[in-house]
Coordinates of C-alpha atoms and ligand atoms in Angstrom, one line a residue:
Chain J
M1 CA 15.7 -3.5 -10.0
S2 CA 19.3 -5.0 -11.1
K3 CA 21.3 -3.4 -8.7
R4 CA 21.4 -4.8 -5.0
M5 CA 18.5 -3.7 -2.8
I6 CA 18.6 -3.8 1.3
Y7 CA 15.2 -5.1 2.1
L8 CA 14.1 -3.7 5.4
D9 CA 10.4 -3.6 5.0
N10 CA 9.7 -7.2 6.2
N11 CA 6.6 -6.1 8.4
A12 CA 4.9 -4.7 5.1
T13 CA 5.4 -8.2 3.6
T14 CA 8.2 -10.9 3.3
P15 CA 9.7 -12.2 0.3
C16 CA 8.1 -15.6 -0.6
D17 CA 10.8 -18.5 0.7
P18 CA 12.0 -20.5 -2.4
R19 CA 11.3 -23.7 -0.5
V20 CA 7.6 -22.4 -0.4
V21 CA 7.5 -21.4 -3.6
E22 CA 8.9 -25.0 -4.9
A23 CA 6.0 -26.6 -2.6
M24 CA 3.4 -24.7 -4.3
L25 CA 4.4 -25.1 -8.0
P26 CA 3.0 -28.7 -8.2
Y27 CA -0.7 -27.3 -7.5
F28 CA -1.1 -24.7 -10.6
Y29 CA -1.0 -27.1 -13.5
E30 CA -0.1 -30.6 -12.5
N31 CA -2.6 -30.8 -9.8
P32 CA -5.3 -28.3 -10.9
G33 CA -8.2 -29.7 -9.0
N34 CA -10.8 -27.8 -6.7
A35 CA -10.9 -28.8 -3.3
A36 CA -14.3 -28.9 -3.0
S37 CA -14.6 -31.2 -6.0
R38 CA -15.5 -34.5 -4.1
S39 CA -16.0 -36.7 -7.3
H40 CA -12.9 -37.5 -8.9
P41 CA -9.1 -37.8 -8.0
F42 CA -8.1 -33.9 -9.3
G43 CA -10.5 -32.8 -6.1
W44 CA -9.1 -35.3 -3.9
V45 CA -5.6 -34.3 -4.4
A46 CA -6.6 -30.7 -3.7
E47 CA -8.1 -31.4 -0.6
E48 CA -5.8 -33.7 0.7
A49 CA -3.0 -30.6 0.2
V50 CA -5.0 -28.5 1.9
D51 CA -5.8 -30.7 4.5
Y52 CA -2.1 -30.9 4.9
A53 CA -1.6 -27.2 4.9
R54 CA -4.0 -27.1 7.8
E55 CA -2.3 -29.5 9.9
Q56 CA 0.9 -27.4 9.5
I57 CA -0.6 -24.1 10.4
A58 CA -2.5 -25.8 13.0
Q59 CA 0.8 -27.3 14.3
L60 CA 2.5 -23.9 14.6
I61 CA 0.0 -22.5 16.5
H62 CA -1.1 -25.3 18.5
V63 CA -4.7 -25.8 17.6
D64 CA -6.8 -28.3 15.9
P65 CA -6.9 -27.8 12.3
K66 CA -10.7 -27.6 12.2
E67 CA -10.4 -24.7 14.3
V68 CA -8.4 -23.0 11.3
I69 CA -10.3 -21.2 8.6
F70 CA -8.6 -20.0 5.2
T71 CA -9.0 -16.1 4.3
S72 CA -7.7 -14.1 1.6
G73 CA -5.5 -12.6 4.4
A74 CA -5.3 -10.9 7.5
T75 CA -7.5 -8.3 6.5
E76 CA -10.5 -10.4 5.8
A77 CA -9.8 -12.6 8.9
D78 CA -9.9 -9.6 10.8
N79 CA -13.3 -8.7 9.5
L80 CA -14.5 -11.9 9.8
A81 CA -13.7 -12.0 13.6
I82 CA -15.1 -8.7 14.4
K83 CA -18.1 -8.6 12.2
G84 CA -18.9 -12.3 12.6
V85 CA -18.8 -12.2 16.4
Y86 CA -20.6 -8.8 16.6
E87 CA -23.7 -10.5 14.1
M88 CA -23.4 -13.8 16.0
Y89 CA -23.6 -12.5 19.7
K90 CA -25.3 -9.2 19.5
R91 CA -28.1 -10.0 21.1
K92 CA -26.0 -10.4 24.2
G93 CA -24.6 -7.2 24.0
N94 CA -23.1 -4.4 21.7
H95 CA -20.1 -3.5 22.9
I96 CA -16.4 -4.3 21.6
I97 CA -13.4 -3.0 23.0
T98 CA -9.9 -2.1 21.0
V99 CA -6.7 -0.3 20.9
R100 CA -6.1 3.1 19.3
T101 CA -2.9 1.2 17.7
E102 CA -4.8 -1.4 16.0
H103 CA -4.3 -2.0 12.6
K104 CA -6.6 -0.3 9.9
A105 CA -8.3 -3.6 9.2
V106 CA -9.5 -3.8 13.0
L107 CA -9.9 0.0 13.2
D108 CA -12.1 0.4 10.1
T109 CA -14.0 -2.5 10.8
C110 CA -15.0 -1.5 14.3
D111 CA -15.8 1.9 12.5
H112 CA -18.4 0.4 10.5
L113 CA -19.9 -1.5 13.2
E114 CA -20.3 1.2 15.3
K115 CA -22.5 3.2 12.6
L116 CA -24.7 -0.2 12.6
G117 CA -25.1 0.3 16.3
A118 CA -21.8 -1.2 18.2
E119 CA -20.4 1.2 20.7
I120 CA -16.6 0.8 20.6
T121 CA -14.2 1.7 23.5
Y122 CA -10.4 2.5 22.2
L123 CA -7.9 2.2 24.8
D124 CA -5.2 4.2 24.8
V125 CA -1.4 3.0 25.0
Q126 CA 1.2 4.4 27.1
N127 CA 4.1 6.1 25.8
D128 CA 5.7 2.6 25.2
G129 CA 2.9 1.5 23.0
L130 CA 1.6 -0.9 26.1
I131 CA -2.0 -0.8 27.0
K132 CA -2.7 -0.3 30.6
L133 CA -4.2 -3.7 31.8
S134 CA -6.3 -2.0 34.4
D135 CA -7.9 0.2 31.7
L136 CA -8.8 -2.8 30.0
E137 CA -10.4 -4.6 33.1
A138 CA -12.1 -0.9 33.9
A139 CA -13.6 -1.0 30.3
I140 CA -15.4 -4.3 30.1
K141 CA -19.0 -4.1 30.9
P142 CA -21.9 -6.5 30.8
T143 CA -22.8 -5.4 27.2
T144 CA -18.8 -6.6 26.1
I145 CA -18.8 -9.1 23.6
L146 CA -15.6 -8.9 22.5
V147 CA -12.2 -7.5 23.4
S148 CA -9.9 -7.0 20.0
I149 CA -6.3 -6.4 20.8
M150 CA -3.3 -7.2 18.4
W151 CA -0.2 -9.7 19.4
A152 CA 2.6 -7.3 18.0
N153 CA 2.4 -4.0 16.4
N154 CA 3.1 -3.7 13.0
E155 CA 5.1 -0.3 13.2
T156 CA 6.8 -0.6 16.5
G157 CA 7.0 -4.2 16.8
V158 CA 5.5 -3.8 20.5
I159 CA 4.4 -6.7 21.9
Q160 CA 0.9 -6.4 24.2
P161 CA 0.9 -8.5 27.4
M162 CA -1.6 -11.2 25.8
K163 CA -1.3 -13.7 28.8
E164 CA -2.7 -11.3 31.3
I165 CA -4.9 -9.7 28.8
G166 CA -6.6 -13.3 28.3
E167 CA -6.6 -13.4 32.1
I168 CA -8.8 -10.7 32.3
C169 CA -11.0 -11.6 29.5
Q170 CA -11.2 -15.1 30.7
K171 CA -12.3 -13.8 34.7
K172 CA -15.0 -11.2 32.9
G173 CA -16.2 -14.0 30.4
V174 CA -15.8 -12.1 27.3
L175 CA -14.1 -13.3 24.0
L176 CA -10.7 -12.2 23.1
F177 CA -9.8 -11.7 19.5
S178 CA -6.3 -11.0 18.5
D179 CA -4.6 -9.8 15.1
A180 CA -1.3 -11.7 15.0
T181 CA -0.3 -11.0 11.7
Q182 CA 2.9 -9.5 12.7
A183 CA 3.8 -12.1 15.6
V184 CA 2.8 -15.9 13.9
G185 CA 5.7 -17.5 12.5
K186 CA 8.1 -15.0 14.1
I187 CA 7.6 -15.7 18.1
P188 CA 6.1 -18.7 19.9
I189 CA 2.3 -18.1 19.6
D190 CA -0.3 -20.6 21.5
P191 CA -3.7 -18.8 21.5
K192 CA -5.3 -21.7 23.9
A193 CA -2.7 -21.2 26.5
T194 CA -2.9 -17.7 26.1
G195 CA -6.8 -17.5 26.1
V196 CA -7.4 -15.8 22.9
H197 CA -10.3 -17.3 21.3
L198 CA -10.1 -16.0 18.0
M199 CA -6.9 -15.0 16.0
A200 CA -6.0 -13.7 12.6
F201 CA -2.9 -14.1 10.5
T202 CA -1.4 -14.1 7.0
S203 CA 0.9 -16.1 5.1
H204 CA 2.7 -13.1 3.3
K205 CA 4.1 -11.8 6.5
M206 CA 5.8 -15.3 7.1
Y207 CA 7.4 -15.9 3.8
G208 CA 4.5 -17.5 2.1
P209 CA 2.4 -15.9 -0.6
K210 CA 0.2 -13.1 -0.6
G211 CA -3.8 -13.4 -0.8
V212 CA -4.0 -16.1 1.8
G213 CA -4.7 -16.1 5.6
A214 CA -6.4 -17.5 8.3
L215 CA -8.3 -17.0 11.1
Y216 CA -8.2 -19.4 14.3
V217 CA -11.9 -19.9 15.9
S218 CA -11.8 -21.7 19.1
R219 CA -14.1 -24.8 19.1
K220 CA -13.7 -26.3 22.5
N221 CA -13.8 -24.4 25.8
P222 CA -15.4 -21.9 24.8
R223 CA -17.0 -23.1 21.3
V224 CA -17.0 -19.9 19.2
K225 CA -19.3 -19.0 16.3
V226 CA -18.9 -16.5 13.8
T227 CA -21.4 -15.3 11.3
A228 CA -20.1 -15.9 7.8
Q229 CA -19.2 -12.4 6.0
I230 CA -19.0 -14.0 2.6
D231 CA -22.0 -16.3 1.7
G232 CA -22.2 -18.8 -1.3
G233 CA -20.8 -22.5 -1.3
G234 CA -20.9 -23.1 2.3
H235 CA -16.7 -23.9 2.1
E236 CA -14.7 -23.9 5.4
R237 CA -17.7 -25.1 7.5
G238 CA -20.0 -22.5 6.4
M239 CA -17.9 -19.7 8.0
R240 CA -16.0 -18.7 4.5
S241 CA -17.3 -19.5 1.0
G242 CA -15.3 -19.4 -2.1
T243 CA -13.0 -21.9 -3.7
L244 CA -10.0 -22.3 -1.8
N245 CA -6.6 -21.0 -3.0
V246 CA -5.2 -24.4 -3.3
P247 CA -1.4 -23.3 -4.1
G248 CA -1.6 -20.1 -2.0
I249 CA -2.9 -22.7 0.9
V250 CA 0.0 -25.1 0.4
G251 CA 2.5 -22.6 0.4
F252 CA 1.0 -20.8 3.5
G253 CA 1.3 -24.5 5.0
K254 CA 4.9 -24.9 4.0
A255 CA 5.5 -21.5 5.3
A256 CA 4.3 -22.4 8.6
E257 CA 5.9 -25.9 8.7
L258 CA 9.4 -23.8 8.0
A259 CA 8.6 -21.2 10.7
R260 CA 7.8 -23.9 13.4
L261 CA 11.0 -25.5 12.7
E262 CA 13.4 -22.3 11.9
M263 CA 12.0 -19.6 14.0
A264 CA 14.1 -20.0 16.9
Q265 CA 17.4 -19.6 15.1
D266 CA 15.8 -17.1 13.0
A267 CA 14.5 -15.2 15.9
E268 CA 18.1 -15.2 17.6
R269 CA 20.0 -14.3 14.6
L270 CA 17.8 -11.5 13.6
S271 CA 17.6 -10.0 17.3
K272 CA 21.3 -9.5 17.0
L273 CA 21.4 -7.9 14.1
R274 CA 18.6 -5.8 14.7
D275 CA 20.4 -4.5 18.0
R276 CA 23.5 -4.1 15.9
L277 CA 21.4 -1.9 13.3
Q278 CA 19.8 0.4 16.4
E279 CA 23.1 0.7 18.1
G280 CA 24.7 1.9 15.0
L281 CA 21.8 4.0 14.2
M282 CA 21.7 5.5 17.9
A283 CA 25.4 6.6 17.6
L284 CA 23.6 9.8 15.9
E285 CA 22.7 12.6 18.1
E286 CA 18.8 13.3 18.9
T287 CA 17.8 10.2 18.1
V288 CA 15.1 8.0 20.0
V289 CA 13.6 4.5 19.7
N290 CA 10.0 4.4 19.6
G291 CA 8.3 1.6 21.6
N292 CA 9.2 -0.6 24.6
E293 CA 12.2 -2.2 23.9
A294 CA 11.6 -4.9 26.0
H295 CA 8.5 -6.1 25.2
R296 CA 9.3 -5.8 21.2
M297 CA 9.5 -8.4 18.4
P298 CA 13.1 -9.5 17.4
H299 CA 13.6 -8.0 14.2
V300 CA 12.1 -4.6 14.3
A301 CA 13.3 -1.0 15.1
N302 CA 11.2 2.2 14.9
I303 CA 13.9 5.3 15.3
S304 CA 13.0 8.6 15.1
F305 CA 15.6 11.0 13.9
K306 CA 14.7 14.5 15.3
H307 CA 14.3 17.6 12.7
V308 CA 14.9 15.3 9.8
E309 CA 11.5 14.2 7.7
G310 CA 11.1 10.8 6.8
E311 CA 10.3 11.0 3.3
G312 CA 13.3 13.3 2.5
L313 CA 15.5 11.1 4.4
M314 CA 14.2 7.7 2.5
M315 CA 14.9 9.7 -0.7
T316 CA 18.6 9.9 0.4
F317 CA 18.8 6.0 0.1
N318 CA 15.5 4.7 -1.3
Q319 CA 17.3 3.4 -4.4
T320 CA 19.4 1.1 -2.4
I321 CA 17.1 0.6 1.1
A322 CA 13.5 -0.4 1.2
L323 CA 12.0 0.7 4.3
S324 CA 8.9 2.7 5.6
S325 CA 8.3 6.0 7.5
G326 CA 5.6 7.6 9.8
S327 CA 6.0 10.8 8.2
A328 CA 2.8 12.4 6.6
C329 CA 4.5 13.1 3.8
T330 CA 4.5 9.4 2.7
S331 CA 0.9 8.7 3.3
A332 CA -1.8 9.6 1.2
S333 CA -4.0 11.3 3.9
L334 CA -0.6 13.5 5.0
E335 CA -1.5 12.4 8.5
P336 CA 1.5 11.2 10.4
S337 CA 1.6 7.5 12.0
Y338 CA -1.6 7.5 14.4
V339 CA 0.4 4.5 16.1
L340 CA 3.0 6.9 17.2
V341 CA 0.8 9.8 17.7
S342 CA -1.1 7.5 19.8
M343 CA 2.1 6.8 21.7
G344 CA 2.4 10.4 22.8
L345 CA 5.0 11.2 20.1
G346 CA 4.6 14.7 19.2
D347 CA 3.7 15.1 15.2
D348 CA 7.2 16.5 14.8
L349 CA 8.7 12.9 16.0
A350 CA 6.5 10.7 14.3
H351 CA 7.3 12.7 10.8
S352 CA 11.0 11.9 11.7
S353 CA 10.6 8.0 12.2
L354 CA 11.9 4.9 10.2
R355 CA 10.6 1.5 10.6
M356 CA 13.1 -1.0 9.9
S357 CA 12.1 -4.4 9.9
L358 CA 14.5 -7.3 9.2
G359 CA 13.4 -10.7 8.1
R360 CA 14.9 -14.3 7.0
F361 CA 16.9 -13.2 4.2
S362 CA 18.6 -10.1 6.0
T363 CA 22.3 -10.3 6.4
P364 CA 24.6 -8.7 8.6
E365 CA 26.2 -6.6 5.3
D366 CA 22.7 -5.3 4.6
V367 CA 22.7 -4.0 8.3
E368 CA 26.1 -2.5 8.0
E369 CA 25.4 -0.8 4.5
A370 CA 22.1 0.3 6.1
I371 CA 23.7 1.9 9.0
T372 CA 26.4 3.8 6.9
L373 CA 23.7 5.2 4.3
I374 CA 20.9 6.0 6.9
S375 CA 23.6 7.8 8.9
N376 CA 24.9 9.7 6.1
G377 CA 21.5 10.5 4.9
V378 CA 20.7 11.9 8.9
I379 CA 23.5 14.0 8.4
H380 CA 23.1 15.4 5.0
M381 CA 19.4 16.3 5.9
R382 CA 20.3 17.7 9.0
E383 CA 22.5 20.1 7.1
L384 CA 19.4 20.9 4.9
S385 CA 17.3 21.7 7.9
P386 CA 16.4 24.9 9.2
I387 CA 14.6 23.4 12.5
W388 CA 18.0 21.5 13.2
E389 CA 20.0 24.5 12.6
M390 CA 17.8 26.0 15.1
Y391 CA 18.1 23.5 17.6
K392 CA 21.8 23.9 17.3
E393 CA 21.4 27.7 18.1
G394 CA 19.6 26.7 21.0
I395 CA 16.3 28.0 19.9
D396 CA 13.3 26.5 21.4
L397 CA 11.2 25.5 18.7
S398 CA 8.1 25.0 20.7
K399 CA 8.3 29.1 21.5
I400 CA 8.4 29.9 17.6
E401 CA 4.8 30.9 16.1
W402 CA 4.5 28.6 13.3
S403 CA 2.5 29.4 10.2
E404 CA 0.8 26.4 10.2
H405 CA -1.5 25.5 7.1
Chain F
M1 CA 5.5 7.2 -5.9
A2 CA 8.1 7.7 -8.1
Y3 CA 9.8 11.5 -8.5
S4 CA 10.4 13.0 -11.5
D5 CA 13.8 13.5 -12.9
K6 CA 13.7 17.4 -12.0
V7 CA 12.9 16.9 -8.6
L8 CA 15.5 13.9 -8.1
E9 CA 18.2 16.3 -9.7
H10 CA 17.3 19.4 -7.4
F11 CA 17.3 16.8 -4.4
K12 CA 20.7 15.6 -5.1
N13 CA 22.0 18.8 -5.9
P14 CA 20.3 21.2 -4.2
R15 CA 21.0 25.0 -5.1
N16 CA 21.8 27.7 -2.4
V17 CA 21.6 25.8 0.4
G18 CA 22.6 28.1 3.7
T19 CA 21.8 30.8 5.9
L20 CA 21.9 34.6 5.2
D21 CA 23.0 37.2 8.0
K22 CA 19.8 37.9 9.3
S23 CA 21.1 41.0 11.1
K24 CA 21.6 42.7 7.7
K25 CA 18.9 45.3 6.7
N26 CA 18.8 44.3 3.3
V27 CA 18.2 40.6 4.0
G28 CA 14.6 38.9 4.2
T29 CA 13.6 36.0 6.0
G30 CA 10.5 33.6 5.1
L31 CA 9.9 31.1 7.6
V32 CA 6.7 29.1 6.7
G33 CA 5.2 25.5 7.7
A34 CA 5.4 23.7 11.0
P35 CA 7.5 21.0 12.5
E36 CA 4.1 19.3 13.4
C37 CA 2.9 19.6 9.8
G38 CA 6.1 17.7 8.8
D39 CA 7.1 20.4 6.6
V40 CA 9.2 23.7 7.5
M41 CA 10.8 25.8 5.0
R42 CA 13.2 29.1 5.5
L43 CA 14.0 31.3 2.3
Q44 CA 16.1 34.3 2.5
I45 CA 17.0 36.9 0.1
E46 CA 19.5 39.4 0.0
V47 CA 18.3 42.6 -2.1
D48 CA 20.5 45.3 -3.8
D49 CA 18.7 48.5 -2.1
A50 CA 19.3 50.5 -4.9
T51 CA 17.8 48.6 -8.0
G52 CA 15.6 46.1 -5.9
V53 CA 17.4 43.0 -7.5
I54 CA 17.6 39.7 -5.3
T55 CA 21.2 39.2 -5.4
D56 CA 21.5 36.1 -3.3
A57 CA 19.1 33.8 -1.9
K58 CA 19.5 30.8 0.4
F59 CA 17.3 28.1 1.8
K60 CA 16.7 25.2 4.4
T61 CA 14.0 22.9 4.1
F62 CA 12.9 20.2 6.6
G63 CA 10.2 18.2 4.4
C64 CA 9.7 15.8 1.8
G65 CA 12.0 15.7 -1.6
S66 CA 9.3 17.9 -3.4
A67 CA 9.7 20.5 -0.9
I68 CA 13.5 20.4 -1.0
A69 CA 13.3 20.7 -4.9
S70 CA 10.8 23.2 -4.9
S71 CA 12.8 25.5 -2.3
S72 CA 15.9 25.0 -4.6
L73 CA 14.1 26.2 -7.6
A74 CA 12.7 28.8 -6.0
T75 CA 15.7 30.4 -4.9
E76 CA 17.2 29.5 -8.3
W77 CA 14.6 31.4 -9.9
I78 CA 14.5 34.4 -7.9
I79 CA 18.4 35.4 -7.8
G80 CA 18.6 38.2 -10.4
K81 CA 14.7 39.1 -10.5
N82 CA 13.6 42.4 -9.0
V83 CA 11.6 41.7 -5.7
D84 CA 8.3 43.0 -7.3
E85 CA 8.9 40.5 -10.0
A86 CA 9.8 37.7 -7.7
A87 CA 6.7 38.4 -5.4
T88 CA 4.6 37.4 -8.7
I89 CA 5.8 33.8 -9.0
D90 CA 3.0 31.4 -8.6
N91 CA 3.2 28.0 -7.0
M92 CA 1.8 26.4 -10.3
E93 CA 4.8 27.5 -12.1
I94 CA 6.7 25.2 -9.5
V95 CA 4.5 22.3 -9.8
E96 CA 4.7 22.3 -13.5
E97 CA 8.4 22.8 -13.7
L98 CA 9.1 20.1 -11.4
A99 CA 5.7 17.7 -12.5
L100 CA 4.8 17.6 -9.0
P101 CA 1.6 15.0 -8.6
P102 CA -1.5 16.5 -6.9
V103 CA -0.3 15.3 -3.3
K104 CA 2.7 17.4 -3.4
I105 CA 1.6 20.6 -4.4
H106 CA 1.4 21.9 -1.0
C107 CA 5.0 21.9 -1.1
S108 CA 5.1 24.2 -3.8
V109 CA 2.5 26.4 -1.9
L110 CA 5.1 26.3 0.8
A111 CA 7.7 27.6 -1.6
E112 CA 5.7 30.6 -2.9
D113 CA 4.6 31.3 0.8
A114 CA 8.4 31.5 1.7
I115 CA 9.4 33.5 -1.4
K116 CA 6.6 36.1 -0.2
G117 CA 7.4 35.7 3.5
A118 CA 10.9 36.8 2.7
I119 CA 9.9 39.9 0.4
R120 CA 7.2 40.8 3.5
D121 CA 10.1 40.5 5.7
Y122 CA 12.7 42.8 3.8
R123 CA 10.0 45.3 3.0
I124 CA 8.9 45.6 6.6
K125 CA 12.7 46.1 7.7
N126 CA 13.2 48.6 5.2
G127 CA 10.0 50.7 5.8
L128 CA 8.6 49.9 2.3
P129 CA 5.0 49.5 1.6
V130 CA 3.8 45.9 2.0
E131 CA 0.8 44.8 0.2
E132 CA -1.5 42.6 2.3
E133 CA -2.2 39.9 -0.3
V134 CA -4.0 37.0 0.9
K135 CA -4.1 34.1 -1.4
A136 CA -6.3 31.0 -1.0
H137 CA -5.0 27.7 -1.7
Ligands
LIG501 C1 -1.3 -6.3 11.9 C2 -1.7 -6.2 10.7 N1 -3.1 -6.7 10.4 C3 -3.7 -6.9 9.1 C4 -2.9 -6.8 8.0 C5 -3.5 -6.9 6.9 O1 -3.1 -8.3 6.3 P1 -3.1 -8.7 4.9 O2 -2.2 -8.0 4.0 O3 -3.0 -10.2 4.6 O4 -4.7 -8.2 4.6 C6 -1.4 -6.4 8.4 C7 -0.6 -6.2 7.1 O5 -0.3 -5.1 6.6 C8 -1.1 -6.2 9.8 O6 0.3 -5.6 9.9
LIG502 S1 6.7 18.7 2.9 FE1 5.3 16.8 3.4 S2 4.6 16.1 1.3 FE2 6.1 17.7 0.9

């Protein structure tokens, strides 16, 4: 990778901020201790570092440090929250409500529980990606023990009305879990003020290292308990055993502190860059933005370029720009993005989508170059596209009898 | 996943992109795939009626790089071939030539189907016998 790459895939993962790396370095060789070693200074130093990081993280989301459980990432935190609540509360009921556009870490976990006897309701989303609050309210029943709704969607950046969702759950007396992986560190998040009782997030989406994340578990009003999913030495107040990843946690803490201090200015700068990127690309004809633009993360744009297939399009520039597509051709399953399809986009539009996610290290030059390269790519691919030609000739594509495989 | 050099080469310099005049009797068109599946391939042939030789071929493809490379290669291979000969091209030959990974095999199947579709269309237009060959993929 000697050539300059433009990185527009910050929703997949963010670069680790050099200030974070610097904070981590002393915890590899100089301070090698195990935070659970209570009998010598190496352990104490490690424990102190972990405590400090826990505080930095707690401060970012306005919770008590004791309410932060470290995990290996958001996937594990999602599993711990959903399986942990189910196991802990299944005597009260077996019904869980979630949404079709959740991350696979939530959907597959629910799937797993369904096989074990849970009843899962999957809420639909509207065309803009938002759930209907009345659907949620109607879905809650006496056996409901958990509502699991992501704060912001990884593909579209659409932000769910968490406050209103929190009020409904409060009124009905059910626990609310949110996968806030894409939101924490990017926009102000306050689970307590929002009525969220459990919340998953991860370090590597907020300029920290990979392999470390956290689950917030409310300890007061209400006091929530989850059954451990990883048994062992009883770390993390028994909720998650395993020697703590001290350097990772230190980095996560530093990343949280930087996010707290720089979030507002980052978000303001990135939303302008994103708007410029979107406006530049929307100058192309037959182009649509996917997801509610008013309720959207400041750094994300998901756009479909009609009659162009996403992977082919990416091939025109992916030696230079990193981003992702909802096209089936990029997925191992050969299915287009279920998130976009759940929003009622035709499969054809899902195949034609690109997700662009900016980050702290994105520059105006990146955006200008991306506009040029993507626009040229779209124009080139349309010249190669039989369905673009048909569209231009006024042929109604929906009337053609396609030979589907 | 990285692309093979041959896929990249065809993708960068696709051969025979374009459209032939469908109204001509000696032009056959194969249109396969579906927008919902993320791939549509149109391959056209122009045939010399006297000799049965394909004198020109054009394609347009909506799909991934491997689909574009497969159709580009297909046009290159069939030009100069007799129609009957072109009809025997198997998708696995395309897979081998382009070093396609397993997930991209269907892109080559599409190219084979497009060739067969174009030949079939040509034959029907010209009142020639069409053999109903059904191949299981
Ligand atoms: C919404 C959401 N949840 C969960 C995850 C998984 O996070 P991790 O990689 O930390 O396991 C991701 C990242 O891909 C995500 O975007
Ligand atoms: S056209 Fe979809 S994988 Fe090739």
